[in-house]
Structure formats: structure tokens, C-alpha cells
Short mmCIF file of C-alpha atoms and ligand atoms in Angstrom, two decimals:
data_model
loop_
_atom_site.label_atom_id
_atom_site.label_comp_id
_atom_site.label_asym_id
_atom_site.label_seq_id
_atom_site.Cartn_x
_atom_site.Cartn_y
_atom_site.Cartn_z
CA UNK A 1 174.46 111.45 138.72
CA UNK A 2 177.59 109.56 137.73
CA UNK A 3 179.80 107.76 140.75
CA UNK A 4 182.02 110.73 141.87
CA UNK A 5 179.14 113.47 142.04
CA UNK A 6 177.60 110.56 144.22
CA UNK A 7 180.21 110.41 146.02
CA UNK A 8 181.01 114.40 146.50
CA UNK A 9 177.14 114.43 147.53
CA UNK A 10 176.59 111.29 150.19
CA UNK A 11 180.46 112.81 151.48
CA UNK A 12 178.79 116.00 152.35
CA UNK A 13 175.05 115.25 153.55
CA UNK A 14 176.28 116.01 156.96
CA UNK A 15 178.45 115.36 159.66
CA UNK A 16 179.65 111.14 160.36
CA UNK A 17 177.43 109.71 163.44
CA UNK A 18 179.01 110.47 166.98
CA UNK A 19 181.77 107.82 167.62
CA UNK A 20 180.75 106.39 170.74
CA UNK A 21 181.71 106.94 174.09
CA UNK A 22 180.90 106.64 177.39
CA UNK A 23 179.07 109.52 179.12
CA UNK A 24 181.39 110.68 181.97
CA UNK A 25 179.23 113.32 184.28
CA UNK A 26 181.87 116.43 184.98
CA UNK A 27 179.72 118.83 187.87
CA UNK A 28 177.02 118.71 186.40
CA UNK A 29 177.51 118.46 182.56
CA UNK A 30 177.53 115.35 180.78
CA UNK A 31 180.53 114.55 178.01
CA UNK A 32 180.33 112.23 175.52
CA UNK A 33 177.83 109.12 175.53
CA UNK A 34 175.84 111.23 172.67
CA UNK A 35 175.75 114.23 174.95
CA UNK A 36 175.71 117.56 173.14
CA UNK A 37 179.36 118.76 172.36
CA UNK A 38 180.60 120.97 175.09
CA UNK A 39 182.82 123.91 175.13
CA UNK A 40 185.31 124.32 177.65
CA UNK A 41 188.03 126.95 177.96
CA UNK A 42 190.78 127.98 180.65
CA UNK A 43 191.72 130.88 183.05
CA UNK A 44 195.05 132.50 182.63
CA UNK A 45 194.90 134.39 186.14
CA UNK A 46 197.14 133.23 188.98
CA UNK A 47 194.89 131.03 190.94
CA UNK A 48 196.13 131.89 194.05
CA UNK A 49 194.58 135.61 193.27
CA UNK A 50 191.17 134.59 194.34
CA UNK A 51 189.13 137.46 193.41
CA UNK A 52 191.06 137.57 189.87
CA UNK A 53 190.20 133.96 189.25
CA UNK A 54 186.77 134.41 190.07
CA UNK A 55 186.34 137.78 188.05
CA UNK A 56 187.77 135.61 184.93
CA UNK A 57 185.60 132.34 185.97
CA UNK A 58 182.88 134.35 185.96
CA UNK A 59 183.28 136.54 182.69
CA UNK A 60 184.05 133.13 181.13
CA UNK A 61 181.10 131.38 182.31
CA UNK A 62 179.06 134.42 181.12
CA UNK A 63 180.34 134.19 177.63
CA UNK A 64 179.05 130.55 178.19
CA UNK A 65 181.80 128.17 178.76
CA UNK A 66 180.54 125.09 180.11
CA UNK A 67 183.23 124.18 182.08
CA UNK A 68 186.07 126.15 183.37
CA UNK A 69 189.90 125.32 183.97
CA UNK A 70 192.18 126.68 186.22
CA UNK A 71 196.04 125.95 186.83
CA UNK A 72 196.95 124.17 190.59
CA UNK A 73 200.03 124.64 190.43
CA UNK A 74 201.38 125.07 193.83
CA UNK A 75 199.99 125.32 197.81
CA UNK A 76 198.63 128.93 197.16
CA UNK A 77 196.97 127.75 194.67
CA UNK A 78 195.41 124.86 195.85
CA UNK A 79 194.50 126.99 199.00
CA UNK A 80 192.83 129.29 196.85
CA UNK A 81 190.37 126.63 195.10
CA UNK A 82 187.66 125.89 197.73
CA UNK A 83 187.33 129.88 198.26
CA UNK A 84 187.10 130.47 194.40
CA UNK A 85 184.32 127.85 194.19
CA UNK A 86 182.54 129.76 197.24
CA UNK A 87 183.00 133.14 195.63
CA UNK A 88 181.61 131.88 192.22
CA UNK A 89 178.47 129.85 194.28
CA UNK A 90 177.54 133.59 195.69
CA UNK A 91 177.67 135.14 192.29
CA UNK A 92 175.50 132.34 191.14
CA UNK A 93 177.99 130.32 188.96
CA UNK A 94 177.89 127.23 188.99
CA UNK A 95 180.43 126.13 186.49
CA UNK A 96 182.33 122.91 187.18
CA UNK A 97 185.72 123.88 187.64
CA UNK A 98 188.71 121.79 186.66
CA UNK A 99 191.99 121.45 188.43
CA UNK A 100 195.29 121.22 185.87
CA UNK A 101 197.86 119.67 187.57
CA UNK A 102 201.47 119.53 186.60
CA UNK A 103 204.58 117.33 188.83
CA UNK A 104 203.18 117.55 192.02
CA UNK A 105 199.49 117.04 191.87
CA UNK A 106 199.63 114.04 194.06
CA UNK A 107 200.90 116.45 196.92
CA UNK A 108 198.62 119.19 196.29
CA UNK A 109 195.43 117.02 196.26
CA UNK A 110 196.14 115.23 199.30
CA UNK A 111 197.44 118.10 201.26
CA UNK A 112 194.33 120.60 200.47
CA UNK A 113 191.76 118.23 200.63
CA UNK A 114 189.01 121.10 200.21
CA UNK A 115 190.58 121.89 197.34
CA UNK A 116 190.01 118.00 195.68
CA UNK A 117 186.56 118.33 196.91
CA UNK A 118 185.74 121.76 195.04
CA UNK A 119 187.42 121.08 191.73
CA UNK A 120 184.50 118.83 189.38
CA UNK A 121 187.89 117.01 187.85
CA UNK A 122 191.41 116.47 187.76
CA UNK A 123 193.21 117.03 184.37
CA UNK A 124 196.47 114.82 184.58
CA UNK A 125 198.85 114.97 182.10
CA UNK A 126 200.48 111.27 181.85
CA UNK A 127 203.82 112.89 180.44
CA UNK A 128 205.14 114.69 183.78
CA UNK A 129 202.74 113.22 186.85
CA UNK A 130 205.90 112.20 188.10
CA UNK A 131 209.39 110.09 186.40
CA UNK A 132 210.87 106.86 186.71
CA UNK A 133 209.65 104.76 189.71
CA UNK A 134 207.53 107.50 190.88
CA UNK A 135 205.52 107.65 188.29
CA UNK A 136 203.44 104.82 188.93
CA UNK A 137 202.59 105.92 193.02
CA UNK A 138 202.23 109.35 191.70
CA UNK A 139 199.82 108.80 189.65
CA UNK A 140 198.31 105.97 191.04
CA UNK A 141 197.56 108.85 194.63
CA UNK A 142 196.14 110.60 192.44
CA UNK A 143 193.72 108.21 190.87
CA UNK A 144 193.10 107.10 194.55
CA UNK A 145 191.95 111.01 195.94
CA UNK A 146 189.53 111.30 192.71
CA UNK A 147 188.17 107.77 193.04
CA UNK A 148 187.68 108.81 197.47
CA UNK A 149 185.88 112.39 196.04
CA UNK A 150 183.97 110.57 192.95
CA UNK A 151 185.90 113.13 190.48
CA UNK A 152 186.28 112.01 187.12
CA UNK A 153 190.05 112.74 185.40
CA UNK A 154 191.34 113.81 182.37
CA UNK A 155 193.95 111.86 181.16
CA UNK A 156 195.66 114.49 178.90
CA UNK A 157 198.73 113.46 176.82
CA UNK A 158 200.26 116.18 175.18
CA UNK A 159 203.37 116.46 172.83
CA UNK A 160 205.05 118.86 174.13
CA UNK A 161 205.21 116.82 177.41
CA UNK A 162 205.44 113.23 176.11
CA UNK A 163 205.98 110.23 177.81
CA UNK A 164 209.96 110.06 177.62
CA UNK A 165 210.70 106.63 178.60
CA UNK A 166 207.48 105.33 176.31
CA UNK A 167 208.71 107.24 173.89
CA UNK A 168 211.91 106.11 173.54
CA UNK A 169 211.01 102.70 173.99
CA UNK A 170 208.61 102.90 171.28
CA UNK A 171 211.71 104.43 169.07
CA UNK A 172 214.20 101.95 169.52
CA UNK A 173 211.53 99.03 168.97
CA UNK A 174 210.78 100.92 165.76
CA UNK A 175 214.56 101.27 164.97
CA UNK A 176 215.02 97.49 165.45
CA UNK A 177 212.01 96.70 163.29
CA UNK A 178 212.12 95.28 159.79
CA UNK A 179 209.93 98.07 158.51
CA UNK A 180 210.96 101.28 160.57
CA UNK A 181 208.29 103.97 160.55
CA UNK A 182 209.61 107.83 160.12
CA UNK A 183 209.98 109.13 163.67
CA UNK A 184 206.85 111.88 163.82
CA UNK A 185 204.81 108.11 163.13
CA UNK A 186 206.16 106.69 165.70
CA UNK A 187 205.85 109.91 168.19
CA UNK A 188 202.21 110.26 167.23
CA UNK A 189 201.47 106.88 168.02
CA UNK A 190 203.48 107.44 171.33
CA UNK A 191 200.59 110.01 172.32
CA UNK A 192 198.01 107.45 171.86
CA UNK A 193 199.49 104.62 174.02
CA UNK A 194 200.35 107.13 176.60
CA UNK A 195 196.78 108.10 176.67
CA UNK A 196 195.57 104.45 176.51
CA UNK A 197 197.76 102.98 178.94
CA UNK A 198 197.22 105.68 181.27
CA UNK A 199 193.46 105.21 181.05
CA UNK A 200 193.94 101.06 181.43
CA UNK A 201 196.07 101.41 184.40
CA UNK A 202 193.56 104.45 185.74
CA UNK A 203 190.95 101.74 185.66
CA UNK A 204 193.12 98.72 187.04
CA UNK A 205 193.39 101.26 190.26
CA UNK A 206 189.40 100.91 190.59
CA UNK A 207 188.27 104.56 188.65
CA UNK A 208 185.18 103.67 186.44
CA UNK A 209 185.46 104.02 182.60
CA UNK A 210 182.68 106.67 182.95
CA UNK A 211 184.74 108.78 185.20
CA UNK A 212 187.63 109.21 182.24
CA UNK A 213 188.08 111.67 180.12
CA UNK A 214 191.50 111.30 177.01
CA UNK A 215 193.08 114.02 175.42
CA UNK A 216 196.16 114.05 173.18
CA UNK A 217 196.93 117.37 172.28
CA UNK A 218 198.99 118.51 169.69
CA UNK A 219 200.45 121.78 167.91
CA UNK A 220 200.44 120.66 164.38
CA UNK A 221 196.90 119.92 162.22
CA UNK A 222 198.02 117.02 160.14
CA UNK A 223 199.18 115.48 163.41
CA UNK A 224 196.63 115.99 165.64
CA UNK A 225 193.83 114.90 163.22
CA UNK A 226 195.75 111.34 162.64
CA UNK A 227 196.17 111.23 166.50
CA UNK A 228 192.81 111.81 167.52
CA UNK A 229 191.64 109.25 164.33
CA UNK A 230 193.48 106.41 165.99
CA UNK A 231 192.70 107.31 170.04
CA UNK A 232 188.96 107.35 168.88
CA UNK A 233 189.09 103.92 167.14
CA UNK A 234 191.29 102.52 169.59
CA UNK A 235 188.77 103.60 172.57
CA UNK A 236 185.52 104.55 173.95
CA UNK A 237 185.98 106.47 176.31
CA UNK A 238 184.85 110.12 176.36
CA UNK A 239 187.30 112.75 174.14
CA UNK A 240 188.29 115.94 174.74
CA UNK A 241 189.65 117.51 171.91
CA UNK A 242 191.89 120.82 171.45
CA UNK A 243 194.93 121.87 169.41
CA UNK A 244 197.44 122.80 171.68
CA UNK A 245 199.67 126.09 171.27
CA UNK A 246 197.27 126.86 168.75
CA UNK A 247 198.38 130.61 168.86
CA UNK A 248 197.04 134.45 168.43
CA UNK A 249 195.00 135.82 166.30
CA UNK A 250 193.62 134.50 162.87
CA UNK A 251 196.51 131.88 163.25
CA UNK A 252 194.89 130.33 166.41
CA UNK A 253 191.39 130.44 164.75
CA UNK A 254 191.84 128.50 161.45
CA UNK A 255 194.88 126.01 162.67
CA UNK A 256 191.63 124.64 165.55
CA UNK A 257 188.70 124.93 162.99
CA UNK A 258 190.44 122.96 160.24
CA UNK A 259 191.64 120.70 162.99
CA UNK A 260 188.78 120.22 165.20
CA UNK A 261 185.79 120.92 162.51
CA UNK A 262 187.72 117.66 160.33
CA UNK A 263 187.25 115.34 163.56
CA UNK A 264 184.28 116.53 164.88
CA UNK A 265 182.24 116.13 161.24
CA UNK A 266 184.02 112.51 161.77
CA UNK A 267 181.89 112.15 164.83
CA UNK A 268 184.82 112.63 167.07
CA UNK A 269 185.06 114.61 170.14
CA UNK A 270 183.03 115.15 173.04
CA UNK A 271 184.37 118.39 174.13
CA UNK A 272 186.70 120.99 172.91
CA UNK A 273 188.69 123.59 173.97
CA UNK A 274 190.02 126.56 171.43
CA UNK A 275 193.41 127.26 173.12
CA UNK A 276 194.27 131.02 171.75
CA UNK A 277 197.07 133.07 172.69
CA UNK A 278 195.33 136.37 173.72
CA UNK A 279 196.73 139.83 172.51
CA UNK A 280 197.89 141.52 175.31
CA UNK A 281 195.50 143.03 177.18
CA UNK A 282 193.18 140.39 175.06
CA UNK A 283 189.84 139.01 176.03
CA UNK A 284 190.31 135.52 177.40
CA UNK A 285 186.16 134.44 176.12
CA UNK A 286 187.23 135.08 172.66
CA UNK A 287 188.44 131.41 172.61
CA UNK A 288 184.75 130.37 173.86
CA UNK A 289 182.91 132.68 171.75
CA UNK A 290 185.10 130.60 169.00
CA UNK A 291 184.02 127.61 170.67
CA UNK A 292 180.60 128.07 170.32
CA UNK A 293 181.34 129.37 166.54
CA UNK A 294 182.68 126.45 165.39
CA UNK A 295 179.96 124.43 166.85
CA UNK A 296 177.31 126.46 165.78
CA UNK A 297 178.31 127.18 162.26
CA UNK A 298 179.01 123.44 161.77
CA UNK A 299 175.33 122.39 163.11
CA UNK A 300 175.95 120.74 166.42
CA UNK A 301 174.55 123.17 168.52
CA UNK A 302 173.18 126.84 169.14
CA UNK A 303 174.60 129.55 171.28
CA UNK A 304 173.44 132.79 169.68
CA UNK A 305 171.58 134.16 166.59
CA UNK A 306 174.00 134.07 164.05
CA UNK A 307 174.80 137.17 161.78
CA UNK A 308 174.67 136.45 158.25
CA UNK A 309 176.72 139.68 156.93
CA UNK A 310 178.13 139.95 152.89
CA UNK A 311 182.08 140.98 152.47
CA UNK A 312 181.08 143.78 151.44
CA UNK A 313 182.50 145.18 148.06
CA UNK A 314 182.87 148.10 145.81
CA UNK A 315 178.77 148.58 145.96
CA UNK A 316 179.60 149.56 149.40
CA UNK A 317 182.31 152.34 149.58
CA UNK A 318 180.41 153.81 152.93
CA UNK A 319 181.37 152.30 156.63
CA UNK A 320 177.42 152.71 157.15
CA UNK A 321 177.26 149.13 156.25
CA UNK A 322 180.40 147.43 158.41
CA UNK A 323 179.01 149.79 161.30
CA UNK A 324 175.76 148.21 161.33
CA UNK A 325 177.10 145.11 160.95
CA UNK A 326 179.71 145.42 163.55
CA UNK A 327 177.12 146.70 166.20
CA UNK A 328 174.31 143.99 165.36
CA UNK A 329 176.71 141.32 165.81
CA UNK A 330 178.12 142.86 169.23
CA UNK A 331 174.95 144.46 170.48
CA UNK A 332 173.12 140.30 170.02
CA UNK A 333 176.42 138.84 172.40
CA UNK A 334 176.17 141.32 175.09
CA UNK A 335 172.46 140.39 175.33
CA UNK A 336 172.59 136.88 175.00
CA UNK A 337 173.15 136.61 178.15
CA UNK A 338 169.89 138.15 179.49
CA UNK A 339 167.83 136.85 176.82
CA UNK A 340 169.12 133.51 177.11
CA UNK A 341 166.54 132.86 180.44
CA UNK A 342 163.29 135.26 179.17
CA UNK A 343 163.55 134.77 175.47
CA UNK A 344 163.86 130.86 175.19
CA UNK A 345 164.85 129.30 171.81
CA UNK A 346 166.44 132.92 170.48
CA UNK A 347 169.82 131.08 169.48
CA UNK A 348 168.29 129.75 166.67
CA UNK A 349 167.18 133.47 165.49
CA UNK A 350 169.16 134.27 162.10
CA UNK A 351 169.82 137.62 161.52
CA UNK A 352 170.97 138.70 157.59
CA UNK A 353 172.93 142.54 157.42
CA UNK A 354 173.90 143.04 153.62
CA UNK A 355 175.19 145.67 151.95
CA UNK A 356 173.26 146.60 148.47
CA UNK A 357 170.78 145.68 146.54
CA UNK A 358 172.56 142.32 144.54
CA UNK A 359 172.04 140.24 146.99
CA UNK A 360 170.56 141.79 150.22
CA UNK A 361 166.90 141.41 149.21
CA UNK A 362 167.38 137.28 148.95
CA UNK A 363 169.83 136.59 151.97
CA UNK A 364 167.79 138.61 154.42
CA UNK A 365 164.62 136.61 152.78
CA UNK A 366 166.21 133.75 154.35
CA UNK A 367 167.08 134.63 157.61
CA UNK A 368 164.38 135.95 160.14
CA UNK A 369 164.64 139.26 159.93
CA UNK A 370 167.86 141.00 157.70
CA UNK A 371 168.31 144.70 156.06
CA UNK A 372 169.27 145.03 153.31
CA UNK A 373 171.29 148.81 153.28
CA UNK A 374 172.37 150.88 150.32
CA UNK A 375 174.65 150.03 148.26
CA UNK A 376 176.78 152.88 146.93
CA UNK A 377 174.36 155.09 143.91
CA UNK A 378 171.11 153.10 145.37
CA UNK A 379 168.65 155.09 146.59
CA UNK A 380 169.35 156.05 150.69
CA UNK A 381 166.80 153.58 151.54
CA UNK A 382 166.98 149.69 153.59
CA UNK A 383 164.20 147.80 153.35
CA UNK A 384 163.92 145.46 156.19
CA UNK A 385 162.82 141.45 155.54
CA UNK A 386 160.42 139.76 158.42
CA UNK A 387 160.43 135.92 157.19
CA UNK A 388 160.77 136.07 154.12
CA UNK A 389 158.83 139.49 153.46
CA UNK A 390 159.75 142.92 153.04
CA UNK A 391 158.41 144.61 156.32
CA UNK A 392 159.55 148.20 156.11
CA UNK A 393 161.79 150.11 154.84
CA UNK A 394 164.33 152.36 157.16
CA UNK A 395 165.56 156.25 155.82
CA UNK A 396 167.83 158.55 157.67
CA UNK A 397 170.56 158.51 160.19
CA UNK A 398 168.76 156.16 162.74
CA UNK A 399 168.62 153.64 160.67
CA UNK A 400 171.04 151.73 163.39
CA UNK A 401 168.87 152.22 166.16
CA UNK A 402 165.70 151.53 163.95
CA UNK A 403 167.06 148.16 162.60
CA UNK A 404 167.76 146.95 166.65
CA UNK A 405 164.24 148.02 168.11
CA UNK A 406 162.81 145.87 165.18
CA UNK A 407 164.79 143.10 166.14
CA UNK A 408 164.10 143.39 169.85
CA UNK A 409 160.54 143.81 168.59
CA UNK A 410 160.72 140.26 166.44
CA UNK A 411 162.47 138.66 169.64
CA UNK A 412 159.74 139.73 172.25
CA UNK A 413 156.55 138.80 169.66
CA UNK A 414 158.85 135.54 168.77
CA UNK A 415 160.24 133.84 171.43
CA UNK A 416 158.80 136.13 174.68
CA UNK A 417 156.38 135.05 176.91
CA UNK A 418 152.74 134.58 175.12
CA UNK A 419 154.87 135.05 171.96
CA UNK A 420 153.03 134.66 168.82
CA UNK A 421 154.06 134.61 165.58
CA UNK A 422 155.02 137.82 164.56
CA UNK A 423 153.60 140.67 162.33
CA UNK A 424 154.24 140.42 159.02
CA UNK A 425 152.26 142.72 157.16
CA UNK A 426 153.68 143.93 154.34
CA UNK A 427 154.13 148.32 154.67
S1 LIG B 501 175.61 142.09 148.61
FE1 LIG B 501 176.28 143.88 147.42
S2 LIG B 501 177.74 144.90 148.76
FE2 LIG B 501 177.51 142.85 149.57
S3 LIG B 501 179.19 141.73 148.60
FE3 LIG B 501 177.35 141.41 147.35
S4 LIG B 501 177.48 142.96 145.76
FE4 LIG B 501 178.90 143.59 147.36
#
């Protein structure tokens, strides 16, 4: 092997070691300190409509976000809080939940104290806890109520909400400077000492380096990769990591998988948030089940048997084939939930659907059980592969329903209780 094929090869082995950090205990999850990676995401109800909150908490802890944030943003909805955390207890949720706070957090934490008490943590966002002289007392109450209530904080700097006054001190000692740096340098290493200073002076007020969470959010890749580089080298403390404003659709998806999938195979990141712009009328756990994607597909954890499906191509002019596909993939997420608890260690079930006879034989070899359908002028028949060997083979118009009995079938002898290994006997 000559030096760059070397290279190329020790570069992708797998993902860097986990920068370390120091475990900060949210609820009842644990971030960072070599924890597993979890995924959080964030309501978009009013928080002051209780039941609306809780219908959203709820459908988000379902899809299985680990942690849940909601906006404070005013008395209402600081009032609301404590009976949101009731209302999710009797539905048996028990998802920390995370108070944003924006200007006037200080007030609304010391004013609803039930409210402090429910939330798991305060997310504070260094660039607007308060300006000038303020500032400092602002956030420095604030610091005080979580370190009286044992709540950790998220320090989250974000760039649309800079630090002014460290910003523009960090500009004109760059402009005076022998060597000036170009100004997105210069804002991008703003973020980080916003952050960092916030954190220093979080712990000079008396709150515990395990009770502190950074983030530094940004709306463009390049930028947030090179910010998130430096705040993880600069620091141990725990990282939360998210591309802000990421926006709808496809858009949203890749800009926070290129971004977050670079720094997490750097070992970066504790935690991470997909921040999509729903469609309207959109489902707000699309951004965890992408959560959980991006985790899963990279390595770092399981959520739910993953779907190996081909493109599909001109072997496959029938919808017989994205059907299937389309309902396997939906019909496993809606019962994740339920198998989750009597089918344990079925997230690391791999299911293959492919469309013709090139290569649907092999890839559903591979995964635990796949189908391999017909492609178009193949005979109407789908042979079905049980680890590794052909198993049956499916005819007719139930093929569907015939293909999802055999999986519930492989899940119940696999992974339910008294589960054995299951039959493989060739037809
Ligand atoms: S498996 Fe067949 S249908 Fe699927 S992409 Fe390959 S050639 Fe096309």
C-alpha cells in the first residue's frame, strides 16, 4: 500500500476518539464525559398553551428525543412550566425539559420559582441575557437560581445574537493589529470567547464545571465546523452541538449532516439538536427522527432497524417496489415504540427491501431478513433472505402484508421473550 492509500485507509477506519468532557447530568440523562451522544430537539407550541405543549412534549418524546426544549419567554409561560411537567409525569414522560430563556430570564426564574424547579436546565444565551452593566447581575441571578435548584445551564452563544460589545472589542483590537484577520475570523472567534468567558465567569459565581453545558451555534457549515474545532480544543466542558437556522426540507437535512457528522466523526459533541424549519402543517419529530439518523447511520448509536432500500432504477418501472419500501420503513417507526420495551435489542435489526434481481439477492443476504421483489420482465416472484439464506419466496398481491408478518415473525423468535435463534430452513 503506498503512503496516500495508507493514509485514505487509517483516515477512514472510523470515527476520532470522543474529545473529552465532563459528564454534566441533565434530569436524568448524562452528556458528555463519554456518555452516549444524545438527541435533543425543541417544541414550537406556545408554552403558555399547556395542553399543546404537552401534546408536542409528548409526541416528541415518543419519537425518542431525549431531552425536550421549550421557549420561557414571558410570565404565562413560565406559569405554564410546573403544570406541563405534571401533565407529562401523568402520561408517563419523563423527559427532562429545558427552559430557553431570552432578556428576561433572570425575572422569570425568580418570580415562578416552580417553574426553575420543573425545568432539568436553563439554556442562556450569553449574547442578550441582558446589556451593558446589567449584563453581569443578569446573568450572574441567573447562575445563582440554577446553582439554589442544582440545574445545570447551557451556555449557548449564537451568531445571530452575538456578544455586541465583545464583538466589537474583539474588531477594533483586530483592526489595530499588525496582522488584521478578515472580519468572519474574527466574528467566529467572537462566538468562542463569548462561550468561554461566559462559562469562566458561570463558574467564578460557584456553578460546578459538571453542571455546564457550551453551544455556539451557527447558520453557515464552514463556520460552524471551525467554531466548534476551536471551543472543543479550547475546553472540556460538555458540547452541545446544532446548526442554527438550518432550514426546511432537504436544505435543513444535508447543511446539519455535513456539519454535525464532520465534528462528531472528530469526536466532538455530546449532544445535538437538528434545528429544521417544518413545512407548514409539518411534523415537528422529523428533526429527531433525523437525529437519531445521523447517529445511527454514522455508528454511534441505535434507535431503530434500519431499512436498507436500492434507488431503484429502470429494472423497476412498477411502484410495487417504493410501496413496499415506503410502508416497511413507516410501518418499523410507528412500532418502535412498543417494541422498544418487549422486543429488547430490535434497533440493531437490519432490514434490506430491493428492487430486482441485480442486486437484491446479495444486499438482503446481508441484512437480517430483506426481499428481494421483481424487477421489471423477472418472473412475479420475491424471494425472501433470513440471515443470509433464502427463506421463502412471496407470489401475489399480499406480498406487502406477507413480507411484515415474516418480519414480526423474525422479531418475536429473535429478540422476544425465550427468543431463540430463528428458523432458517431453507423452503
Ligand atoms: S437492485 Fe435492481 S432495481 Fe435496485 S437499483 Fe439495482 S438494478 Fe435497479
Amino acid at each position: 500500500m503506498n503512503k496516500l492509500e495508507n493514509t485514505i485507509y487509517s483516515d477512514i477506519a472510523g470515527p476520532a476518539p470522543r474529545h473529552h468532557t465532563t459528564q454534566v447530568k441533565v434530569g436524568d440523562v448524562a452528556v458528555g464525559g463519554g456518555a452516549p451522544i444524545v438527541v435533543q430537539s425543541m417544541t414550537n407550541t406556545d408554552t403558555a398553551d399547556i395542553d399543546g405543549t404537552i401534546a408536542q412534549v409528548a409526541a416528541l418524546a415518543r419519537a425518542g428525543s431525549e431531552m425536550v426544549r421549550i421557549t420561557v419567554d414571558r410570565e404565562e409561560a413560565a406559569a405554564a412550566v410546573p403544570h406541563i411537567r405534571d401533565g407529562l409525569a401523568k402520561r408517563g414522560i419523563t423527559t427532562p425539559l429545558i427552559g430557553d430563556f431570552h432578556y428576561i430570564g433572570h425575572k422569570l426564574l425568580a418570580a415562578y420559582p416552580a417553574c426553575a424547579e420543573a425545568l432539568a436546565k436553563y439554556r442562556i444565551n450569553p449574547g442578550n441575557v441582558g446589556f451593558k452593566d446589567k449584563r453581569d447581575t443578569q446573568f450572574a441571578d441567573i447562575i445563582e437560581i440554577a446553582n439554589k435548584n442544582n440545574k445545570p445551564v447551557r451556555i449557548g452563544a449564537n451568531w445571530g445574537s452575538l456578544d455586541q460589545e465583545l464583538l466589537t472589542k474583539l474588531m477594533d483590537e483586530n483592526a489595530a493589529s499588525a496582522n488584521p484577520r478578515d472580519v468572519r475570523a474574527v466574528t467566529r472567534e467572537a462566538m468562542v470567547q463569548s462561550a468561554l468567558l461566559s462559562a469562566a465567569r458561570a463558574e467564578e459565581l460557584g456553578m460546578p464545571k459538571d453542571r455546564i453545558i457550551l453551544s455556539a451555534k451557527v447558520s453557515a457549515v464552514q463556520d460552524l465546523i471551525a467554531v466548534y474545532q476551536d471551543l472543543a480544543s479550547r475546553s472540556d466542558y460538555a458540547i452541545h452541538l446544532g446548526l442554527t437556522e438550518a432550514g426546511m426540507g432537504t436544505k435543513g437535512i444535508v447543511a446539519s449532516s455535513a456539519a454535525l457528522g464532520i465534528l462528531l466523526q472528530q469526536g466532538i459533541g455530546d449532544t445535538i439538536r437538528i434545528s429544521l424549519t417544518p413545512e407548514p402543517g409539518g411534523d415537528r419529530t422529523r428533526e429527531v427522527q433525523v437525529g437519531q439518523e445521523l447517529l445511527q447511520t454514522m455508528g454511534f448509536r441505535t434507535f431503530v432497524p434500519l431499512v436498507a432500500a436500492c434507488p431503484g432504477c429502470g429494472r423497476t418501472t412498477s411502484t410495487t417496489f417504493q410501496e413496499l419500501a415506503s410502508s416497511i420503513q413507516e410501518f418499523i417507526r410507528d412500532e418502535m415504540p412498543n417494541w422498544k420495551s418487549k422486543y429488547p435489542g430490535v434497533e440493531e435489526l437490519n432490514v434490506a427491501v430491493m428492487g430486482c434481481i441485480v442486486n437484491g439477492p446479495g444486499e438482503s443476504k446481508h441484512a437480517n431478513i430483506g426481499i428481494s421483489l421483481p424487477g421489471t420482465g423477472e418472473a412475479p416472484a420475491a424471494p425472501v433472505f433470513v440471515d443470509g439464506k433464502k427463506f421463502r419466496t412471496l407470489r401475489g398481491p399480499t406480498i406487502s402484508a406477507d413480507f411484515k408478518a415474516l418480519v414480526i415473525d423474525y422479531i418475536d423468535q429473535r429478540y422476544g421473550q425465550g427468543a431463540k435463534v430463528p428458523v432458517t430452513a431453507a423452503e
